Short mmCIF file of C-alpha atoms and ligand atoms in Angstrom, two decimals:
data_model
loop_
_atom_site.label_atom_id
_atom_site.label_comp_id
_atom_site.label_asym_id
_atom_site.label_seq_id
_atom_site.Cartn_x
_atom_site.Cartn_y
_atom_site.Cartn_z
CA MET B 1 23.46 -22.81 -1.40
CA PHE B 2 22.92 -19.42 -2.93
CA ASP B 3 25.62 -17.73 -4.96
CA ARG B 4 26.38 -14.17 -3.96
CA PHE B 5 25.23 -11.95 -6.77
CA LYS B 6 27.72 -9.38 -8.03
CA LYS B 7 25.67 -6.24 -7.58
CA GLN B 8 26.34 -4.35 -4.35
CA TYR B 9 22.75 -3.74 -3.39
CA ASP B 10 21.76 -7.38 -3.56
CA TRP B 11 22.39 -9.86 -0.85
CA THR B 12 22.64 -13.59 -0.30
CA PRO B 13 19.68 -14.91 1.62
CA GLU B 14 21.75 -16.72 4.23
CA GLY B 15 19.45 -18.62 6.53
CA LEU B 16 16.63 -18.08 4.07
CA GLU B 17 17.05 -21.37 2.25
CA GLY B 18 13.56 -22.46 1.33
CA ARG B 19 12.33 -18.87 1.26
CA VAL B 20 13.89 -17.86 -2.06
CA PRO B 21 13.26 -19.93 -5.20
CA PRO B 22 16.17 -21.55 -7.06
CA GLY B 23 18.32 -19.23 -9.16
CA GLN B 24 16.99 -16.03 -7.57
CA TYR B 25 18.86 -13.34 -5.60
CA VAL B 26 17.27 -10.91 -3.18
CA THR B 27 17.12 -7.19 -3.75
CA GLU B 28 15.95 -4.42 -1.47
CA LYS B 29 15.35 -2.12 -4.42
CA PHE B 30 12.18 -2.27 -6.45
CA PRO B 31 13.28 -2.71 -10.07
CA VAL B 32 10.96 -1.47 -12.80
CA LEU B 33 10.43 -3.82 -15.73
CA HIS B 34 8.06 -3.62 -18.64
CA TYR B 35 7.71 -3.43 -22.38
CA GLY B 36 6.66 -0.06 -23.83
CA ASN B 37 5.90 3.26 -22.16
CA VAL B 38 4.43 4.16 -18.79
CA PRO B 39 0.83 5.29 -19.44
CA GLN B 40 -0.15 8.80 -18.38
CA TYR B 41 -3.62 9.45 -16.99
CA SER B 42 -5.34 12.76 -16.50
CA ASP B 43 -8.88 12.20 -15.25
CA LEU B 44 -9.39 8.65 -14.01
CA GLU B 45 -12.99 9.23 -12.98
CA GLN B 46 -13.86 10.23 -16.53
CA THR B 47 -11.54 8.11 -18.65
CA TRP B 48 -10.64 4.94 -16.76
CA ASP B 49 -12.69 1.77 -16.49
CA LEU B 50 -12.20 -1.92 -15.87
CA ARG B 51 -13.98 -4.29 -18.23
CA VAL B 52 -14.86 -7.97 -17.82
CA TRP B 53 -16.01 -10.20 -20.65
CA GLY B 54 -15.83 -13.70 -22.16
CA GLU B 55 -17.15 -16.67 -20.18
CA ILE B 56 -19.35 -14.53 -17.97
CA ALA B 57 -23.15 -14.09 -17.73
CA GLU B 58 -22.79 -10.71 -19.42
CA PRO B 59 -19.95 -8.32 -20.12
CA ALA B 60 -19.61 -5.53 -17.58
CA ARG B 61 -17.71 -2.35 -16.90
CA LEU B 62 -16.71 -0.79 -13.59
CA SER B 63 -15.88 2.88 -13.40
CA PHE B 64 -12.97 4.10 -11.31
CA VAL B 65 -15.34 5.19 -8.55
CA GLU B 66 -17.19 1.86 -8.58
CA PHE B 67 -13.96 -0.11 -8.45
CA ARG B 68 -12.51 1.93 -5.60
CA ALA B 69 -15.66 1.34 -3.57
CA LEU B 70 -15.00 -2.41 -3.41
CA PRO B 71 -13.72 -3.92 -0.15
CA THR B 72 -9.95 -4.23 0.09
CA ILE B 73 -7.41 -6.46 1.78
CA GLN B 74 -3.71 -6.20 2.52
CA VAL B 75 -1.25 -8.87 1.46
CA THR B 76 2.40 -9.20 2.45
CA THR B 77 4.25 -11.51 0.09
CA ASP B 78 7.48 -12.22 -1.78
CA ILE B 79 7.75 -11.46 -5.49
CA HIS B 80 10.03 -13.20 -7.98
CA CYS B 81 11.01 -11.81 -11.37
CA VAL B 82 12.19 -14.17 -14.10
CA THR B 83 15.25 -11.90 -14.54
CA ARG B 84 16.29 -13.39 -11.15
CA TRP B 85 15.52 -10.72 -8.59
CA SER B 86 13.26 -11.52 -5.68
CA LYS B 87 11.92 -9.02 -3.18
CA LEU B 88 10.73 -10.20 0.21
CA ASP B 89 7.83 -9.01 2.33
CA THR B 90 6.28 -6.60 -0.14
CA ARG B 91 3.00 -5.18 1.17
CA TRP B 92 0.08 -4.52 -1.15
CA GLU B 93 -3.48 -3.37 -0.83
CA GLY B 94 -6.35 -3.83 -3.23
CA VAL B 95 -9.32 -6.02 -4.08
CA GLN B 96 -8.83 -9.72 -3.56
CA PHE B 97 -9.58 -11.45 -6.86
CA LYS B 98 -12.16 -13.83 -5.38
CA GLU B 99 -13.85 -10.86 -3.69
CA PHE B 100 -13.91 -9.03 -7.03
CA LEU B 101 -15.86 -11.93 -8.56
CA LYS B 102 -18.71 -11.27 -6.11
CA HIS B 103 -19.19 -7.81 -7.64
CA ILE B 104 -19.39 -8.71 -11.32
CA PRO B 105 -21.86 -10.89 -13.27
CA ALA B 106 -21.44 -14.62 -12.53
CA ILE B 107 -18.67 -16.28 -14.45
CA ASN B 108 -19.66 -19.39 -16.42
CA PRO B 109 -18.74 -22.83 -15.09
CA ALA B 110 -16.69 -23.26 -18.28
CA ALA B 111 -14.32 -20.42 -17.29
CA ARG B 112 -10.90 -21.83 -16.44
CA PHE B 113 -8.44 -19.18 -17.61
CA VAL B 114 -8.15 -15.42 -17.44
CA VAL B 115 -6.36 -13.05 -19.77
CA ALA B 116 -5.42 -9.73 -18.21
CA HIS B 117 -5.66 -6.93 -20.76
CA CYS B 118 -3.56 -3.85 -20.13
CA GLU B 119 -2.82 -0.47 -21.67
CA GLN B 120 -0.97 -0.61 -24.99
CA GLY B 121 -2.12 -4.14 -25.76
CA PHE B 122 -0.05 -5.96 -23.13
CA THR B 123 -1.65 -9.24 -22.02
CA ALA B 124 -0.90 -11.97 -19.49
CA ASN B 125 -2.73 -15.28 -19.05
CA ILE B 126 -3.33 -16.93 -15.69
CA PRO B 127 -5.32 -20.04 -14.71
CA LEU B 128 -8.45 -19.06 -12.79
CA GLU B 129 -7.60 -21.41 -9.92
CA ILE B 130 -4.37 -19.47 -9.30
CA LEU B 131 -6.31 -16.21 -9.15
CA LEU B 132 -8.73 -17.74 -6.66
CA GLU B 133 -5.94 -18.22 -4.12
CA ASP B 134 -6.00 -15.89 -1.11
CA GLU B 135 -3.08 -13.66 -2.09
CA ALA B 136 -4.07 -12.97 -5.71
CA MET B 137 -5.46 -9.47 -6.00
CA LEU B 138 -6.17 -6.37 -8.06
CA ALA B 139 -3.68 -4.11 -6.35
CA TYR B 140 -3.62 -0.33 -6.20
CA LYS B 141 -1.48 0.44 -3.15
CA TYR B 142 2.08 -0.54 -2.37
CA GLU B 143 3.49 0.04 1.14
CA ASP B 144 0.44 2.18 2.02
CA ALA B 145 0.80 4.57 -0.91
CA GLU B 146 -0.96 4.68 -4.26
CA LEU B 147 1.01 2.70 -6.88
CA THR B 148 3.54 4.86 -8.70
CA PRO B 149 3.04 5.21 -12.48
CA GLU B 150 5.98 2.91 -13.30
CA HIS B 151 4.72 0.18 -10.97
CA GLY B 152 1.26 0.07 -12.55
CA TYR B 153 -0.86 3.03 -11.40
CA PRO B 154 -3.80 2.98 -11.13
CA LEU B 155 -4.26 -0.82 -11.07
CA ARG B 156 -2.24 -3.98 -11.50
CA LEU B 157 -2.63 -7.67 -10.90
CA LEU B 158 -0.69 -9.30 -8.09
CA VAL B 159 -0.11 -13.02 -8.63
CA PRO B 160 2.75 -13.85 -6.25
CA LYS B 161 2.69 -17.61 -6.96
CA LYS B 162 3.98 -17.00 -10.50
CA TYR B 163 6.96 -15.15 -11.93
CA PHE B 164 6.19 -11.47 -11.71
CA TRP B 165 5.48 -10.91 -15.39
CA LYS B 166 2.00 -12.36 -14.80
CA SER B 167 1.39 -9.48 -12.36
CA ALA B 168 0.21 -7.28 -15.18
CA LYS B 169 0.51 -3.50 -14.71
CA TRP B 170 -1.96 -0.86 -15.97
CA LEU B 171 -4.81 -3.37 -15.98
CA ARG B 172 -7.95 -2.42 -17.94
CA GLY B 173 -9.74 -5.69 -18.61
CA LEU B 174 -10.22 -9.31 -17.59
CA GLU B 175 -11.28 -11.86 -20.16
CA PHE B 176 -12.60 -15.18 -18.90
CA LEU B 177 -11.90 -18.17 -21.12
CA ALA B 178 -12.61 -21.89 -21.32
CA GLU B 179 -9.33 -22.54 -23.13
CA ASP B 180 -5.93 -21.06 -22.36
CA LYS B 181 -4.62 -18.29 -24.61
CA LEU B 182 -0.99 -17.17 -24.39
CA GLY B 183 -0.22 -13.62 -23.28
CA PHE B 184 2.54 -11.25 -24.36
CA TRP B 185 5.61 -12.77 -22.64
CA GLU B 186 4.16 -16.27 -22.91
CA ARG B 187 4.13 -15.93 -26.69
CA TYR B 188 7.62 -14.45 -26.53
CA GLY B 189 9.18 -17.68 -25.25
CA TYR B 190 8.55 -17.58 -21.52
CA ASN B 191 7.12 -20.60 -19.77
CA ASN B 192 3.35 -20.52 -19.60
CA ASN B 193 3.22 -22.15 -16.15
CA ALA B 194 5.85 -19.74 -14.72
CA ASP B 195 6.24 -21.38 -11.29
CA PRO B 196 9.36 -19.86 -9.64
CA TRP B 197 9.73 -22.86 -7.31
CA ARG B 198 10.04 -25.17 -10.30
CA GLU B 199 12.18 -22.60 -12.10
CA GLU B 200 9.84 -22.59 -15.09
CA ARG B 201 11.46 -19.62 -16.84
CA TYR B 202 11.35 -20.42 -20.53
CA ALA B 203 9.09 -22.41 -22.80
CA GLU B 204 10.36 -25.92 -23.49
N1 MTE Q 301 1.44 -3.95 -18.66
C1 MTE Q 301 2.57 -4.59 -18.38
N2 MTE Q 301 2.67 -5.22 -17.20
C2 MTE Q 301 3.80 -5.88 -16.88
C3 MTE Q 301 4.89 -5.94 -17.76
C4 MTE Q 301 4.76 -5.29 -19.02
O1 MTE Q 301 5.64 -5.34 -19.89
N3 MTE Q 301 3.58 -4.61 -19.28
N4 MTE Q 301 6.03 -6.61 -17.40
C5 MTE Q 301 5.94 -7.60 -16.33
C6 MTE Q 301 7.22 -7.96 -15.81
S1 MTE Q 301 8.27 -8.82 -16.85
C7 MTE Q 301 7.58 -7.74 -14.50
S2 MTE Q 301 8.99 -8.39 -13.82
C8 MTE Q 301 6.75 -6.90 -13.64
C9 MTE Q 301 7.57 -5.82 -13.03
O2 MTE Q 301 6.82 -5.03 -12.15
P1 MTE Q 301 7.51 -3.79 -11.49
O3 MTE Q 301 8.02 -2.90 -12.61
O4 MTE Q 301 6.46 -3.14 -10.65
O5 MTE Q 301 8.66 -4.30 -10.66
O6 MTE Q 301 5.67 -6.30 -14.32
C10 MTE Q 301 5.01 -7.18 -15.21
N5 MTE Q 301 3.85 -6.51 -15.67
MO1 MO Q 302 9.88 -9.77 -15.43
#
């Protein structure tokens, strides 16, 4: 059974057993959580790019215009933050990760992990096989509108299978690696595997 959470705007997912991972409550708000400041951008077409490097045939760089020309998909999914809020049926649009791979140099067979590099040095590490799942994407729209600055404008990762900290906001680079390398929260004591269904919140 789910305990009713104290806050007024949150509700108990009665009848939703199996839909919400253990220890989570459901919110209809969209909390904002991050370390550091919200980046400000002036001219994305001139100043923004997305870089890929590491275990890849050659490093590459996509401009804002090049990235926005890639085919997009929509995904409706539930998201689960390690601070215990879950939000159901969130709808995102962006470039599916496995589609993105078709538009960059070939990644090496040795590549098994990805580190997302974000503004201000934030990083998050994710196994490549998780990113190859259908709902993992490079997202730039939420509920049909451009992401707001605090939710990651102009680009964030969406990795719904993991606690939401792996859905890195303000994404600027993807590093492909043969060996895993801990990201920002992972080094800070959070569980590297971060599976909400197994309640993998903190490092052992
Ligand atoms: N760049 C960056 N991305 C980040 C974080 C951060 O500190 N920096 N925090 C993560 C955490 S802990 C969560 S729960 C989600 C929150 O996303 P939201 O603010 O859109 O709800 O962003 C994740 N992405
Ligand atoms: Mo989080």
